[in-house]
Coordinates of N, CA and C and ligand atoms in Angstrom, one line a residue:
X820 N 0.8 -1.2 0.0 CA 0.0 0.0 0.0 C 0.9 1.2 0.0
X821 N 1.8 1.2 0.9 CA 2.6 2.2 0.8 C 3.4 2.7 -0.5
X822 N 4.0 1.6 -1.0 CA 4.5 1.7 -2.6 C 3.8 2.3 -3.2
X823 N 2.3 2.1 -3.4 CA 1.0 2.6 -4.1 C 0.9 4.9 -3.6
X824 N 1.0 4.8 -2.5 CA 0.9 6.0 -2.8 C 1.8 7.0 -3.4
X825 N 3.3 6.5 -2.9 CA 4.5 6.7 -3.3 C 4.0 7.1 -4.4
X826 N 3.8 6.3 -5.2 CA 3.7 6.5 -6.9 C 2.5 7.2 -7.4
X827 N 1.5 7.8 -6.7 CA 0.7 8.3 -6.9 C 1.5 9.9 -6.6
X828 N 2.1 10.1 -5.9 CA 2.7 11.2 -5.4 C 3.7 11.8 -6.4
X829 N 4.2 10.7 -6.9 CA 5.5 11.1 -7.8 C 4.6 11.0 -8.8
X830 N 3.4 10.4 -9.5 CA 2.6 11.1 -10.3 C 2.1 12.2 -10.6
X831 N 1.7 12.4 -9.5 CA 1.2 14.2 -9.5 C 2.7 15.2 -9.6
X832 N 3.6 15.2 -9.1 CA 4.4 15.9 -9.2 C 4.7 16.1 -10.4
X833 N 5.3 15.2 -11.6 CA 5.5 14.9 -13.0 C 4.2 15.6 -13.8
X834 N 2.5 15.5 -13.3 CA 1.9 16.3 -14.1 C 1.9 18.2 -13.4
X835 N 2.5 18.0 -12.5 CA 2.0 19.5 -11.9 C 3.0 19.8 -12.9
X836 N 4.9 19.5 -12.6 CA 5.6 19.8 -13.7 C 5.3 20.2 -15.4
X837 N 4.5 19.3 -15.5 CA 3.8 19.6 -17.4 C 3.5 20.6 -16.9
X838 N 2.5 21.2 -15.9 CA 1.2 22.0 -16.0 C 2.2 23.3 -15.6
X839 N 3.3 23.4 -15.4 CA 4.1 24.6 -14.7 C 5.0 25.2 -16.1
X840 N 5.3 24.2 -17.1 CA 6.3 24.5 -18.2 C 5.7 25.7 -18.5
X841 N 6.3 26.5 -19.3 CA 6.0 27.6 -19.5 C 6.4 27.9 -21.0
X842 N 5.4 28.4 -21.5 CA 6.0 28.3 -23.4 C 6.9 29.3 -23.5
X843 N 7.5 29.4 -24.9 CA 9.1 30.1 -24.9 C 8.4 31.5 -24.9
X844 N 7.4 31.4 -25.3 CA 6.5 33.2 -25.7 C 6.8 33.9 -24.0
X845 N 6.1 33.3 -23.4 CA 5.8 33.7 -21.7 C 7.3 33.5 -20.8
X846 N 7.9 32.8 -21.0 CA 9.5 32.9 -20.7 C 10.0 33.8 -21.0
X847 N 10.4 34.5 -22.8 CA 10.5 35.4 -23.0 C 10.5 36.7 -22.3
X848 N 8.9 36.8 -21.8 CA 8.9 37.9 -21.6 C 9.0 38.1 -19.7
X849 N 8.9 36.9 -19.5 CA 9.4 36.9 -17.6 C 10.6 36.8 -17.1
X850 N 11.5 36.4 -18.3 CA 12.8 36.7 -18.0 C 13.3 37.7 -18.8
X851 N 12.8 38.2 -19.1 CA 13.1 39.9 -19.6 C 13.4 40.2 -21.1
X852 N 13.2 39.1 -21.7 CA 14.7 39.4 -23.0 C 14.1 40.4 -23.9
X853 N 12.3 40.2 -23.8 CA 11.8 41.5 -24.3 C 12.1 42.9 -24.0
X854 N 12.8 42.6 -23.0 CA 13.4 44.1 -23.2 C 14.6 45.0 -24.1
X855 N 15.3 43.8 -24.4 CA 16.9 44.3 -25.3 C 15.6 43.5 -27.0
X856 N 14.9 42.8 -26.7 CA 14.7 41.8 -28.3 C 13.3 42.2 -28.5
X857 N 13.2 42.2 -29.5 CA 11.3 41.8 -30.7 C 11.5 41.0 -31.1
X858 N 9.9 40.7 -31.7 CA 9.8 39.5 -32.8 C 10.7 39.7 -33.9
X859 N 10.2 40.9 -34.4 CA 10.4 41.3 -35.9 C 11.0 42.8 -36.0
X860 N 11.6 43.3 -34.9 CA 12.5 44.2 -34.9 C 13.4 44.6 -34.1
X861 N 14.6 45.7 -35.0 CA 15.7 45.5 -34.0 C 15.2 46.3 -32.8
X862 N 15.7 46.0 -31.8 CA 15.8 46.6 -30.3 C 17.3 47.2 -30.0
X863 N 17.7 47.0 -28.8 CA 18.4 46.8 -28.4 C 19.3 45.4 -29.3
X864 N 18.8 44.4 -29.2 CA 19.4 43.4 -29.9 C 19.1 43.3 -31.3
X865 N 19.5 41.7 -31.9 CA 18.8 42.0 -32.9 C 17.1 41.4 -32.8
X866 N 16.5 41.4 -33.9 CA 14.6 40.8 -33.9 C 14.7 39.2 -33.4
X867 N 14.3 38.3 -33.4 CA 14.1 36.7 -33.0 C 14.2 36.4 -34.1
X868 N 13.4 37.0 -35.1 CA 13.3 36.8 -36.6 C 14.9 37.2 -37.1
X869 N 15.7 37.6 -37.1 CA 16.7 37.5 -37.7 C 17.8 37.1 -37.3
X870 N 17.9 36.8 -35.8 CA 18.6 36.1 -35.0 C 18.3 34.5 -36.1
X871 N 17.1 34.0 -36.0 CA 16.5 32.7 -36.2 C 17.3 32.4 -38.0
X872 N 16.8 33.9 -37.8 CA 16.9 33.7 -39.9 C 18.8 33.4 -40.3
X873 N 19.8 33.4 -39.0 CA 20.9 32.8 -39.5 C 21.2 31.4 -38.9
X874 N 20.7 30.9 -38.5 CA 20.0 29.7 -38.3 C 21.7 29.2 -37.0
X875 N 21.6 30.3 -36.3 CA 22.5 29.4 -35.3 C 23.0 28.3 -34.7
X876 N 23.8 27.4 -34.5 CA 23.9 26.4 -33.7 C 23.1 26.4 -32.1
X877 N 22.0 25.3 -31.8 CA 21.6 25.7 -30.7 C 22.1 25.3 -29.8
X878 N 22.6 24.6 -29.2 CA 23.6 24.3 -28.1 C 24.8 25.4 -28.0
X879 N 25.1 25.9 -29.3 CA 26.7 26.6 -29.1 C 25.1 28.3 -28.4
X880 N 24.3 28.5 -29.0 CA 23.9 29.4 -28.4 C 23.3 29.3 -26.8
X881 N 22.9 28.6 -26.3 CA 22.3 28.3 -25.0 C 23.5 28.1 -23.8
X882 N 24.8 27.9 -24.8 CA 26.1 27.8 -24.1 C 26.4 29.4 -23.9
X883 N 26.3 30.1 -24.7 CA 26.4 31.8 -24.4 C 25.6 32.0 -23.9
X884 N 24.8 32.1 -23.5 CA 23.4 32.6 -22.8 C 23.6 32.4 -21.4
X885 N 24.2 31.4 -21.5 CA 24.3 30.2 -19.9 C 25.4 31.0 -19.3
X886 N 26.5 30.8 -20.2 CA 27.9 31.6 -19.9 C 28.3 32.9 -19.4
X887 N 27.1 33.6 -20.4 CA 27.3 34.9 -20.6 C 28.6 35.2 -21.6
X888 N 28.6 34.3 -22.4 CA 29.8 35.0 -23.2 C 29.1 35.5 -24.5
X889 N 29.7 36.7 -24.8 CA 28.9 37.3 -25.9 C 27.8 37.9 -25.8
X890 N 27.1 37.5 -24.7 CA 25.7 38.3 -24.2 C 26.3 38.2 -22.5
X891 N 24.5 39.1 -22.7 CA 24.4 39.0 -21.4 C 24.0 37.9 -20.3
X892 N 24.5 37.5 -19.4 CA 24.4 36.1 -18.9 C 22.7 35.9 -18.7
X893 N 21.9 34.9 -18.6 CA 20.8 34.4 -18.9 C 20.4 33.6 -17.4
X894 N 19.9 34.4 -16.4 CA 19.2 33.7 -15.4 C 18.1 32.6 -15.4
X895 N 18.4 31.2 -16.1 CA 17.4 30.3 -16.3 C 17.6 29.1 -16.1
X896 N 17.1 27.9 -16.1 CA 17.5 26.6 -15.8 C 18.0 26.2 -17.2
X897 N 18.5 25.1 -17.0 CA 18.7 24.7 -18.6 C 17.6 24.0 -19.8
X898 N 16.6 24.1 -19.0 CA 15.5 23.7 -19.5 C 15.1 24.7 -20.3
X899 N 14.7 25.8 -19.5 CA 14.2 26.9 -19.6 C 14.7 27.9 -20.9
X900 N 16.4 27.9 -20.5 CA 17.3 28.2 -22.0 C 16.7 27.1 -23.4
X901 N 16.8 26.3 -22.9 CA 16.3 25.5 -24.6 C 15.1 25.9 -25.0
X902 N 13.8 26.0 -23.9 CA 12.6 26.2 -24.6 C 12.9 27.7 -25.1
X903 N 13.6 28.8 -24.3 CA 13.5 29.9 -24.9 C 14.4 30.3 -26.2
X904 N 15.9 29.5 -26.4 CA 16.5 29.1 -27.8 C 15.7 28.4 -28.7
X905 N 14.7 27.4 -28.4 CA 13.7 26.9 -29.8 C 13.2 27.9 -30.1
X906 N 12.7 28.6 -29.1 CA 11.5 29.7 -29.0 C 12.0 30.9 -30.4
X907 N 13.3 31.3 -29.9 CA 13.8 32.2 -30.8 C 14.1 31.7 -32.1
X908 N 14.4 30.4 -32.1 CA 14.9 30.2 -33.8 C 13.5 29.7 -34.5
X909 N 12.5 29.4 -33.8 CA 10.9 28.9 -34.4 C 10.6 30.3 -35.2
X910 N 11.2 31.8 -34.5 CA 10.8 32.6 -35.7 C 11.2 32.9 -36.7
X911 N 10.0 33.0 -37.9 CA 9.8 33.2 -38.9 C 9.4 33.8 -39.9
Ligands
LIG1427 C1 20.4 43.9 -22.0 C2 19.8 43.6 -23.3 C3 19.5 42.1 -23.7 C4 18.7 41.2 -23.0 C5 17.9 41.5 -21.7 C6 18.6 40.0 -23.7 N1 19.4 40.1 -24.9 FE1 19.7 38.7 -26.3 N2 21.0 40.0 -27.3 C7 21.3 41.3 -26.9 C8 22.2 41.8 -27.9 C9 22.7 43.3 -27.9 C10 22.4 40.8 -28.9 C11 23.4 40.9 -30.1 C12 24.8 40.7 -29.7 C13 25.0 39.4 -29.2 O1 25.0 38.4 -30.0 O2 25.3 39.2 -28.0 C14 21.7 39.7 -28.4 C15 21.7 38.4 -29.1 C16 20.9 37.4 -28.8 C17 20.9 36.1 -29.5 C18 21.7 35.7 -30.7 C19 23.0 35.1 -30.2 C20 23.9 34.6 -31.3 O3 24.7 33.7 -31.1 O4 23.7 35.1 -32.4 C21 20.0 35.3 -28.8 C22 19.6 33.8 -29.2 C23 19.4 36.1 -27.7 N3 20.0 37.3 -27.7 C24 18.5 35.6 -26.9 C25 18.0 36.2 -25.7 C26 17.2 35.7 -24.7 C27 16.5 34.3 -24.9 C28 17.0 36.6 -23.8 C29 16.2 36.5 -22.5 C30 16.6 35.4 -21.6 C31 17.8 37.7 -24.1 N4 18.4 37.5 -25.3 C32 17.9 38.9 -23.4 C33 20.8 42.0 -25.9 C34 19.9 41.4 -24.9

């Protein structure tokens, strides 16, 4: 019985996690990047759209981000950097 709830517990946690992800749109803009970046123009940085449109390596990017080399360092998990790196090269 005990095993049984166990795993009911560690069930729910795994769907609360689904239900907590957060898409790259809303990341985006809770970790700030909309502030230096746009979709589709330059800011401060360059747009997502033309970042995307040289079609960067994504690991070598999420490695800067993480590092802070070449940018500015990126307060996020590593999760968080990937969905927000797909996020930016999905634009189109
Ligand atoms: C303080 C301003 C600022 C903030 C905040 C900012 N960026 Fe940037 N970002 C820049 C500038 C400037 C560049 C262009 C120069 C460079 O590549 O570092 C850039 C470039 C990039 C690039 C292209 C890097 C490459 O290798 O070509 C990506 C991807 C990126 N930013 C993502 C993000 C994400 C995701 C966030 C939020 C977590 C964010 N930025 C927040 C200023 C900012």
């Amino acid at each position: 019985m005990k095993s049984m709830s166990l795993l009911l517990v560690v069930a729910c946690m795994q769907f609360a996690g689904a239900a907590n992800a957060q898409s790259g749109a809303e990341l985006a803009k809770s970790k700030n990047c909309m502030n230096c970046h746009e979709l589709d123009k330059k800011k401060v940085g360059p747009s997502f759209k033309d970042i995307a449109a040289k079609k960067p390596d994504e690991a070598a990017t999420i490695a800067k981000l993480k590092e802070g080399k070449g940018h500015m360092k990126v307060a996020a998990s590593d999760a968080e950097l990937k969905t927000l790196v797909e996020y930016v090269m999905s634009q189109k």
